[in-house]
CSV table of C-alpha atoms in Angstrom, one decimal:
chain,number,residue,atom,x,y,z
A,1,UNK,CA,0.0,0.0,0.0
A,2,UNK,CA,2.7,2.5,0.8
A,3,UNK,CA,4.8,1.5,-2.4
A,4,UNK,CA,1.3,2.5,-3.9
A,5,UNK,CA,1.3,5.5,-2.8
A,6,UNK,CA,5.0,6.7,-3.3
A,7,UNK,CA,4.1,5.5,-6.9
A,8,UNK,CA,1.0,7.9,-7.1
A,9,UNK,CA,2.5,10.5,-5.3
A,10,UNK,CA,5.8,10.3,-7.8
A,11,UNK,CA,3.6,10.2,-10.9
A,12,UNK,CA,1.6,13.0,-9.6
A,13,UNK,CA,4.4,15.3,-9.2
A,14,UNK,CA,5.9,14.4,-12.7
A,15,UNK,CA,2.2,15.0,-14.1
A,16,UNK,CA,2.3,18.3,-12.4
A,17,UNK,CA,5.8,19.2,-13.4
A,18,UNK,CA,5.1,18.4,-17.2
A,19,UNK,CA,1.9,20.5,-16.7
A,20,UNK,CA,3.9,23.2,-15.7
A,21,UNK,CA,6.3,22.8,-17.9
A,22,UNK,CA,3.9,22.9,-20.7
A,23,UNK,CA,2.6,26.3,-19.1
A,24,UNK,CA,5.3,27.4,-19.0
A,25,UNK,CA,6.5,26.9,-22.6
A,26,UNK,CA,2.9,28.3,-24.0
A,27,UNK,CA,3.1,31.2,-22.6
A,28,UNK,CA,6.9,32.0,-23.1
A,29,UNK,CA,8.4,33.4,-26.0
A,30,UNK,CA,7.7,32.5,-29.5
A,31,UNK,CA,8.5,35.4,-31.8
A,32,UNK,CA,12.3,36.1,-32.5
A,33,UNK,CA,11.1,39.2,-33.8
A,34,UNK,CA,8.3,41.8,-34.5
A,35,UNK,CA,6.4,40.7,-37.7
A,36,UNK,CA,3.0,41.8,-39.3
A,37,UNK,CA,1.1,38.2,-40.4
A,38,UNK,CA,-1.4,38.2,-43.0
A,39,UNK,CA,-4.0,35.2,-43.3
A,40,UNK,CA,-6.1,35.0,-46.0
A,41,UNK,CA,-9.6,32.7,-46.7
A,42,UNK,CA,-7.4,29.1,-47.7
A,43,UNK,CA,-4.3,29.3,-45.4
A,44,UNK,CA,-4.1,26.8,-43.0
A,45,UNK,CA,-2.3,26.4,-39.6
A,46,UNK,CA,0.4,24.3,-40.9
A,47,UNK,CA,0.5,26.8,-43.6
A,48,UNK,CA,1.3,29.6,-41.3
A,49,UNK,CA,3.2,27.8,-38.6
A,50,UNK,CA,5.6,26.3,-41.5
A,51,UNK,CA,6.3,30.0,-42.9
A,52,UNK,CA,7.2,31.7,-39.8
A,53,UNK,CA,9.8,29.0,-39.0
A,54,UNK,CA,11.1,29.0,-42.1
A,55,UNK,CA,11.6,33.0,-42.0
A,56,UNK,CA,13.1,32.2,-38.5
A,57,UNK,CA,9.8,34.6,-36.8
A,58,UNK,CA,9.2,32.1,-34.4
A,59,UNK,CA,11.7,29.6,-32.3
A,60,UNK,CA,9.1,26.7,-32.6
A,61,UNK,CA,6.6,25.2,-35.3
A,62,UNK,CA,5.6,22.4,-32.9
A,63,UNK,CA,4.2,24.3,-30.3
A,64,UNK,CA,1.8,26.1,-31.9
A,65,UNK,CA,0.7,23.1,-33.9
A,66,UNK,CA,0.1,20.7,-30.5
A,67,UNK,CA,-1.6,23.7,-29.1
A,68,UNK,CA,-3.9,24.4,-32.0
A,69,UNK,CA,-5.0,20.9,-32.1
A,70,UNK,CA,-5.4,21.3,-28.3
A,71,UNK,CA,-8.2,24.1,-28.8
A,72,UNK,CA,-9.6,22.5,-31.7
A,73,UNK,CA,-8.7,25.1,-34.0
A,74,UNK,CA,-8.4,24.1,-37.6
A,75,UNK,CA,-9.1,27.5,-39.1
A,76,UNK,CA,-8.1,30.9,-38.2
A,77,UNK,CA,-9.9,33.8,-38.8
A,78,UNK,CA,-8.8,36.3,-42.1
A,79,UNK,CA,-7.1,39.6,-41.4
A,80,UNK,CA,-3.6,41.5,-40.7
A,81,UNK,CA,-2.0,40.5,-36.9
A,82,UNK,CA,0.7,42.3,-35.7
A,83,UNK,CA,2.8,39.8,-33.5
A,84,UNK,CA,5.7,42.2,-31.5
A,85,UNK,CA,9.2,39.9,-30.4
A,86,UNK,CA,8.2,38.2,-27.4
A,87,UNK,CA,4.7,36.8,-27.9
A,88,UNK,CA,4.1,33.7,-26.7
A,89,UNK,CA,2.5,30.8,-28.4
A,90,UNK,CA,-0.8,31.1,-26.0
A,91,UNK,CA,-1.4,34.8,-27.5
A,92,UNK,CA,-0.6,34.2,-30.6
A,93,UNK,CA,-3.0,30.9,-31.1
A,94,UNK,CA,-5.3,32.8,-29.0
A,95,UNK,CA,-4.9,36.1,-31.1
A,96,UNK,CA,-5.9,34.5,-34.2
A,97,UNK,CA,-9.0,32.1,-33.3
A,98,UNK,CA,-10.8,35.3,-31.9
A,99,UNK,CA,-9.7,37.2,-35.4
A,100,UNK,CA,-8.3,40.0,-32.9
A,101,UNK,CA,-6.9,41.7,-35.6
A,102,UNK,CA,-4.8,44.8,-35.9
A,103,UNK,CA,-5.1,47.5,-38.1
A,104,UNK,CA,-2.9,48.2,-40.9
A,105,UNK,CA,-1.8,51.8,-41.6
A,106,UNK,CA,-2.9,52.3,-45.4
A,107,UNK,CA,-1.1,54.9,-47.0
A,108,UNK,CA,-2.0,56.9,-50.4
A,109,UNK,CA,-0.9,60.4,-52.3
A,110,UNK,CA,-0.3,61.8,-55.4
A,111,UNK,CA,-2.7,59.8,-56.9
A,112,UNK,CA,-4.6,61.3,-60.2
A,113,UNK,CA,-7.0,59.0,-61.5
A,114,UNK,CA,-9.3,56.2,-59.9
A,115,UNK,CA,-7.4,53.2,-61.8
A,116,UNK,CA,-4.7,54.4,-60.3
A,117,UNK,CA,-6.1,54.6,-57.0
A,118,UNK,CA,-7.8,51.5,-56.7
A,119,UNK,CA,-3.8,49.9,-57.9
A,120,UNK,CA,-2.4,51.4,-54.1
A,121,UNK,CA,-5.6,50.6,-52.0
A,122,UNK,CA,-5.5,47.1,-53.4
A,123,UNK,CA,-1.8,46.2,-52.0
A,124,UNK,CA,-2.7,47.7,-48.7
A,125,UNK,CA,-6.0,45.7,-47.7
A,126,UNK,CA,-8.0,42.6,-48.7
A,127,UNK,CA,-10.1,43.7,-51.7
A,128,UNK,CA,-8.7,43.3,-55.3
A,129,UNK,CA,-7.9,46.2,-57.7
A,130,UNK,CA,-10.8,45.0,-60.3
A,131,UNK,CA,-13.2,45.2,-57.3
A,132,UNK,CA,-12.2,48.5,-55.8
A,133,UNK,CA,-12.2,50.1,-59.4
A,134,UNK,CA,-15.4,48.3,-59.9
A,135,UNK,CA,-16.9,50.1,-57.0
A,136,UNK,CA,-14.7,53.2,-57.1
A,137,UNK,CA,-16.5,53.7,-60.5
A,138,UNK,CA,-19.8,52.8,-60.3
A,139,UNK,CA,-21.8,56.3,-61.0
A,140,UNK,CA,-24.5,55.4,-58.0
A,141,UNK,CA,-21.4,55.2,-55.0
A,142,UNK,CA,-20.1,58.2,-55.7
A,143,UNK,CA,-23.6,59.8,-56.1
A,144,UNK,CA,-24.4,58.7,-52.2
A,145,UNK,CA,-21.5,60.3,-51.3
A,146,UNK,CA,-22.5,63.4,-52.8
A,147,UNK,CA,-20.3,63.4,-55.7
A,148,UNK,CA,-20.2,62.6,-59.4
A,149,UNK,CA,-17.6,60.7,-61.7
A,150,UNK,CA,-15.7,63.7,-62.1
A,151,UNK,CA,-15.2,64.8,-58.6
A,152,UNK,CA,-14.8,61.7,-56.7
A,153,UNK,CA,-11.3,61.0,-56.4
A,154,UNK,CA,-11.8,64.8,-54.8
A,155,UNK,CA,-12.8,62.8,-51.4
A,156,UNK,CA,-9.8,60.8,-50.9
A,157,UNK,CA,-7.7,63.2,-48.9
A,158,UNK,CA,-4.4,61.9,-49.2
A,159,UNK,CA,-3.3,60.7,-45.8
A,160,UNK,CA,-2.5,57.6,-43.4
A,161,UNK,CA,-5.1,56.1,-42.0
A,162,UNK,CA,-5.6,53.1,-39.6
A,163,UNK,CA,-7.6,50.1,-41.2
A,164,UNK,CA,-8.5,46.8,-40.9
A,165,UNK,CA,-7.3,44.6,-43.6
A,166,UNK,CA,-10.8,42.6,-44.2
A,167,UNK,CA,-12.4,46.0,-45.1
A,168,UNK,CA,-14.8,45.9,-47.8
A,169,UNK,CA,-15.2,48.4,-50.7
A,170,UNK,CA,-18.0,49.8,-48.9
A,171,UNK,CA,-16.3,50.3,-45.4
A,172,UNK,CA,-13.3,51.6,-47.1
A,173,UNK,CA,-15.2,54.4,-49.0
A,174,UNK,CA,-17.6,55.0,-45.5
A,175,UNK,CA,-14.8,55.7,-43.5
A,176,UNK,CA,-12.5,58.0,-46.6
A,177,UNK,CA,-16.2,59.8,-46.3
A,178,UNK,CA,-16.2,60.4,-42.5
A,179,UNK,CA,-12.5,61.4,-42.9
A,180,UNK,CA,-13.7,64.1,-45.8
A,181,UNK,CA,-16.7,65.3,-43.1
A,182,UNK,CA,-14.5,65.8,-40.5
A,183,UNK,CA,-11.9,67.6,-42.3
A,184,UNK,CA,-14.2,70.4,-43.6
A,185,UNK,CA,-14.7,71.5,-40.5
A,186,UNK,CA,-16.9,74.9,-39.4
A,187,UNK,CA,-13.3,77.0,-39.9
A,188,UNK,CA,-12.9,75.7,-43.5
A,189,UNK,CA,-16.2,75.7,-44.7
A,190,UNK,CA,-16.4,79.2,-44.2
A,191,UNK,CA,-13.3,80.3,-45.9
A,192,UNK,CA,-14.5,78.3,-48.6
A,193,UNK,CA,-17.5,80.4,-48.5
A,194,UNK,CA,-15.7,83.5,-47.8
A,195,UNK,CA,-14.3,82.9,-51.1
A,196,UNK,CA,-17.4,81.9,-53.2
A,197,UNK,CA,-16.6,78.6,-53.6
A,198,UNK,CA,-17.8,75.0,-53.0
A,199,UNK,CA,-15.8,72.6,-50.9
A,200,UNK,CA,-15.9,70.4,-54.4
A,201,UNK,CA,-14.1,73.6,-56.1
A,202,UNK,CA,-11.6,74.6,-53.9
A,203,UNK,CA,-10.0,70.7,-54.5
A,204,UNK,CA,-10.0,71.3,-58.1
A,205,UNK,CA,-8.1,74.5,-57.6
A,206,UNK,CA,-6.0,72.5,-54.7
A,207,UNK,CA,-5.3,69.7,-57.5
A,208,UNK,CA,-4.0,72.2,-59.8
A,209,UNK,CA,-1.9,74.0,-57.6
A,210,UNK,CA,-0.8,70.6,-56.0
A,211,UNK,CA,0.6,69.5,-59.8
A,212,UNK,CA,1.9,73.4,-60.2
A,213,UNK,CA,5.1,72.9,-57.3
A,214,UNK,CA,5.7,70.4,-54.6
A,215,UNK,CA,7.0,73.8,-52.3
A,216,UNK,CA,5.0,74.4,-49.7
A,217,UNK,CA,6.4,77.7,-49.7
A,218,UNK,CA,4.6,78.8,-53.1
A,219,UNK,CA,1.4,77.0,-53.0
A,220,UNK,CA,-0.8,79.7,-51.0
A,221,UNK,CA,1.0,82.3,-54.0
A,222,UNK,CA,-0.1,80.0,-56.9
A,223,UNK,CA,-3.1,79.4,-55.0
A,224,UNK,CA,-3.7,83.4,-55.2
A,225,UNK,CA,-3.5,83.6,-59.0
A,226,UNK,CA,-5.7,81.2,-59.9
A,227,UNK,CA,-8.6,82.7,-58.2
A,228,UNK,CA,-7.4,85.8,-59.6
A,229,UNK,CA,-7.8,84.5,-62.6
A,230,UNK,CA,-11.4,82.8,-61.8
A,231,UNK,CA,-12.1,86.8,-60.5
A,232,UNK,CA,-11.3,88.2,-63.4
A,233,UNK,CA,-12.9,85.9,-65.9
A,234,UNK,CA,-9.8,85.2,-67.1
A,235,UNK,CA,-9.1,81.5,-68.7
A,236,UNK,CA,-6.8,79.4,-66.0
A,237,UNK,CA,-4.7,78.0,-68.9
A,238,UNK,CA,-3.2,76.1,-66.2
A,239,UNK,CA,-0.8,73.1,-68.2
A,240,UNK,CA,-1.8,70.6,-65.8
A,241,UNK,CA,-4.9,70.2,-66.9
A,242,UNK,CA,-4.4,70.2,-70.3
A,243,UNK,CA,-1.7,67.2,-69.4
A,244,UNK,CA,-4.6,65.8,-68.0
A,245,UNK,CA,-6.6,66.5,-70.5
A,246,UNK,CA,-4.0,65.0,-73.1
A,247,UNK,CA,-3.6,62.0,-70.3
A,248,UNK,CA,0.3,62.1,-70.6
A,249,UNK,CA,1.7,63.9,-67.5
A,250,UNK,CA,5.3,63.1,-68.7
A,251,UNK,CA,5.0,66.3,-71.2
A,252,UNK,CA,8.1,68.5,-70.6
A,253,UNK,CA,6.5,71.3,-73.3
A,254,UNK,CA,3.3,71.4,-74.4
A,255,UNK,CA,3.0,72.5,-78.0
A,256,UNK,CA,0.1,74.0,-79.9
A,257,UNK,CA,-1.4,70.9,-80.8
A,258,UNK,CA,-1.9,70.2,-77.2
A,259,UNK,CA,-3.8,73.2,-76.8
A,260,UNK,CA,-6.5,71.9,-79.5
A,261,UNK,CA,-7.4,69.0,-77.7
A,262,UNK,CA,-11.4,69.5,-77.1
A,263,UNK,CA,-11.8,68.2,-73.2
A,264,UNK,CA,-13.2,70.5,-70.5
A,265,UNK,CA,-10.0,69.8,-68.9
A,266,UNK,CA,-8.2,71.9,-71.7
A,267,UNK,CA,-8.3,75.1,-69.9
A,268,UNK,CA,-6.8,77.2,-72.8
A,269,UNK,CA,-10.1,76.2,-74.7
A,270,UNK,CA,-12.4,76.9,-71.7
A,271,UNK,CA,-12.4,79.0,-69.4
A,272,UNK,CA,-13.4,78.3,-65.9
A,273,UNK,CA,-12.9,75.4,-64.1
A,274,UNK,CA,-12.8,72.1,-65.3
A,275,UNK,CA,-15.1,69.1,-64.3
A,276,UNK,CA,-13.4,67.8,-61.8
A,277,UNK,CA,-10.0,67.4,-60.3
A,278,UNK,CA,-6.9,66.1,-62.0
A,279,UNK,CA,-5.7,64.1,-59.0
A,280,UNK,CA,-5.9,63.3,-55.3
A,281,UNK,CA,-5.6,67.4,-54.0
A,282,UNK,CA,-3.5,67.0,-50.7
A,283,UNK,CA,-4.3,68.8,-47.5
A,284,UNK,CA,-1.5,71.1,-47.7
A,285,UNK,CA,-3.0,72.2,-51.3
A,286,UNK,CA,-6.3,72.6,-49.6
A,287,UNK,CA,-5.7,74.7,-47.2
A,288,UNK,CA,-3.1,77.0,-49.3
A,289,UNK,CA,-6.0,77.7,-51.3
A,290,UNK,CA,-8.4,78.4,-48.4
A,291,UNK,CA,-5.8,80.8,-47.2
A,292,UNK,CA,-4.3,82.4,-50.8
A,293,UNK,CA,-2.1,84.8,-51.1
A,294,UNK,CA,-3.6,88.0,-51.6
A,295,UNK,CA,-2.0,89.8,-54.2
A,296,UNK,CA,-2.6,91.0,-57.6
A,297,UNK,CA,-0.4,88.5,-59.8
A,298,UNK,CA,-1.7,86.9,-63.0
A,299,UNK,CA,0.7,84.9,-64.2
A,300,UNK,CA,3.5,82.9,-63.1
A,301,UNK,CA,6.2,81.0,-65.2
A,302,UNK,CA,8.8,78.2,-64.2
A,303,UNK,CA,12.3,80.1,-63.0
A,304,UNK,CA,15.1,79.4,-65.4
A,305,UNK,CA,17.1,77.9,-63.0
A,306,UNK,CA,15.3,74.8,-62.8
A,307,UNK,CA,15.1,75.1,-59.1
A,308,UNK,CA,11.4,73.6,-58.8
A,309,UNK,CA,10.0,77.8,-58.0
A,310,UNK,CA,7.9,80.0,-60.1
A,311,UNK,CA,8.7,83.8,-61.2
A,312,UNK,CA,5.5,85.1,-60.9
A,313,UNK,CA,4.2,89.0,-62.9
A,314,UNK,CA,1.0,91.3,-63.2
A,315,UNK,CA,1.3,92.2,-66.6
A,316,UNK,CA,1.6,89.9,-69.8
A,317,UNK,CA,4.8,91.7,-71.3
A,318,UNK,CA,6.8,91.0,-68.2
A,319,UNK,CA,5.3,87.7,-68.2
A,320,UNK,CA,6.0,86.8,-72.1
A,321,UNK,CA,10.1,87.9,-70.4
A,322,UNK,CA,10.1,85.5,-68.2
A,323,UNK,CA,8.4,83.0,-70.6
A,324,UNK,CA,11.4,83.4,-73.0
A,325,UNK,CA,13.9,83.0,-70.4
A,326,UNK,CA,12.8,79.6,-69.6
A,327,UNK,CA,12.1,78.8,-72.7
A,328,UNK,CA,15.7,79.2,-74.0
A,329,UNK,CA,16.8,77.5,-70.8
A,330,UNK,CA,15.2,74.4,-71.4
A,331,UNK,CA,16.5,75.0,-75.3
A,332,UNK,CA,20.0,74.6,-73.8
A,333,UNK,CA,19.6,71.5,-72.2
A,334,UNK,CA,17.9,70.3,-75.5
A,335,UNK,CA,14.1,69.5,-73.7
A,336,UNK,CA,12.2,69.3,-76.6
């Protein structure tokens, strides 16, 4: 009887030493490193486990493969998990059978057309290009939004934002639209207003002036002629949108034959403003036009030095001067 229970007692403290050995492994350290884990519709456990110890992310693929078969897990949940060094086999099994997913930060600028746009969404979260473009151009989304085909891309406002990777189409453009609400607050609203403008029309300006320099230090000054322009009933002739209106951005001198081309877009053939914006107008852009330059300048011109700024004039003789200057400047390094 005693030898009976020295044998019991034995087992039971080698039963509860592999128990807390096996506690004690879960929950230490599995991750080598920080890594950001995608898992799609198809991949399996075995799938996952297999890559992160062949990328040396974790230290063990049989711990999280006993475990899983431990909870009965056969299938995790879709999404982006962000696993920092240190996590331990319990949170991360435990992480992805509740789908605890962390958000990704999805990133986008200088975007100009739709196609373009659903390209960069598509390589951040879960939805294809085709079915982002699909639903980025279907007339009655951007209609319940408030906007048209034109002016869409006008919503976007060029910025990180946090989002889950399973987002839909739908929750993508919901949330770009609460960003949009929330960015034309009271204050800009009425400087738009203050100006005579539409929220819609100050981005076209924005997305002008944002293709015109990429100096902060100008914008608010281009910003200012353009609306002189506007005031004065005076065409914009502004070359990126007839770029646009070509569809080749690449242009280093547009020629007279560019200035034929029949789109509203061409802005030496109409005057006003065109349809819609000719890219993503960026926040800086924005708010350089909310808060122009007030001056009485009609025209501005690359400098001659190449140096990214803009010589800008009141009159058109002293602008046709600086015209020429550039223009033999870019003859001497042969830009045809």
């Amino acid at each position: 009887m005693k030898k009976l229970l020295l044998f019991l007692a034995i087992l039971g403290f080698i039963l509860i030493g592999i128990i807390g050995f096996a506690y004690y492994k879960i929950n230490d350290s599995l991750f080598l490193q920080d890594y950001g884990l995608v898992v799609n519709k198809h991949t399996t456990p075995e799938d996952i486990f297999t890559e992160l110890k062949n990328k040396d992310i974790i230290n063990s693929k049989l711990l999280p493969t006993y475990l899983a078969r431990a909870k009965q897990v056969n299938q995790f949940k879709e999404g982006f998990y962000y696993f920092p060094k240190g996590t331990s086999t319990n949170a991360f099994i435990n992480t992805l059978r509740a789908g605890r997913q962390s958000p990704v930060k999805l990133t986008f600028n200088n975007t100009r057309t739709l196609f373009e746009f659903a390209g960069k969404i598509s390589r951040q979260i879960k939805p294809d290009s085709l079915e982002l473009l699909n639903h980025l151009t279907n007339d009655s989304v951007a209609n319940s939004y408030g906007f048209d085909k034109n002016n869409f891309i006008g919503m976007f406002l060029p910025n990180t934002y946090e989002m889950y990777y399973t987002a839909t189409p739908k929750e993508f453009t919901d949330r770009m639209n609460k960003e949009y609400l929330r960015f034309w607050n009271t204050q800009r609203k009425k400087k738009a207003e203050e100006l005579g403008y539409t929220q819609k029309q100050i981005s076209i300006v924005a997305s002008i002036v944002d293709e015109e320099t990429n100096k902060s230090d100008e914008k608010s000054r281009i910003a200012g002629v353009y609306l002189n322009r506007l005031e004065r009933n005076i065409p914009l002739q502004a070359d990126p949108t007839l770029k646009f209106a070509v569809g080749d951005f690449t242009i280093k001198r547009l020629l007279n034959k560019h200035m034929e081309v029949d789109s509203p877009y061409n802005t030496y053939k109409y005057s006003g403003l065109p349809p819609g914006p000719i890219r993503q107008p960026s926040i800086s852009a924005i708010d350089a036009v909310l808060n122009a330059e007030n001056h009485n300048y009609i025209y501005f011109c690359a400098k001659a030095d190449f140096s990214g700024y803009h010589v800008f004039s009141k009159t058109l003789s002293e602008h046709n001067r600086n015209a020429r200057a550039y223009h033999r400047a870019l003859n001497k390094r042969g830009i045809r």
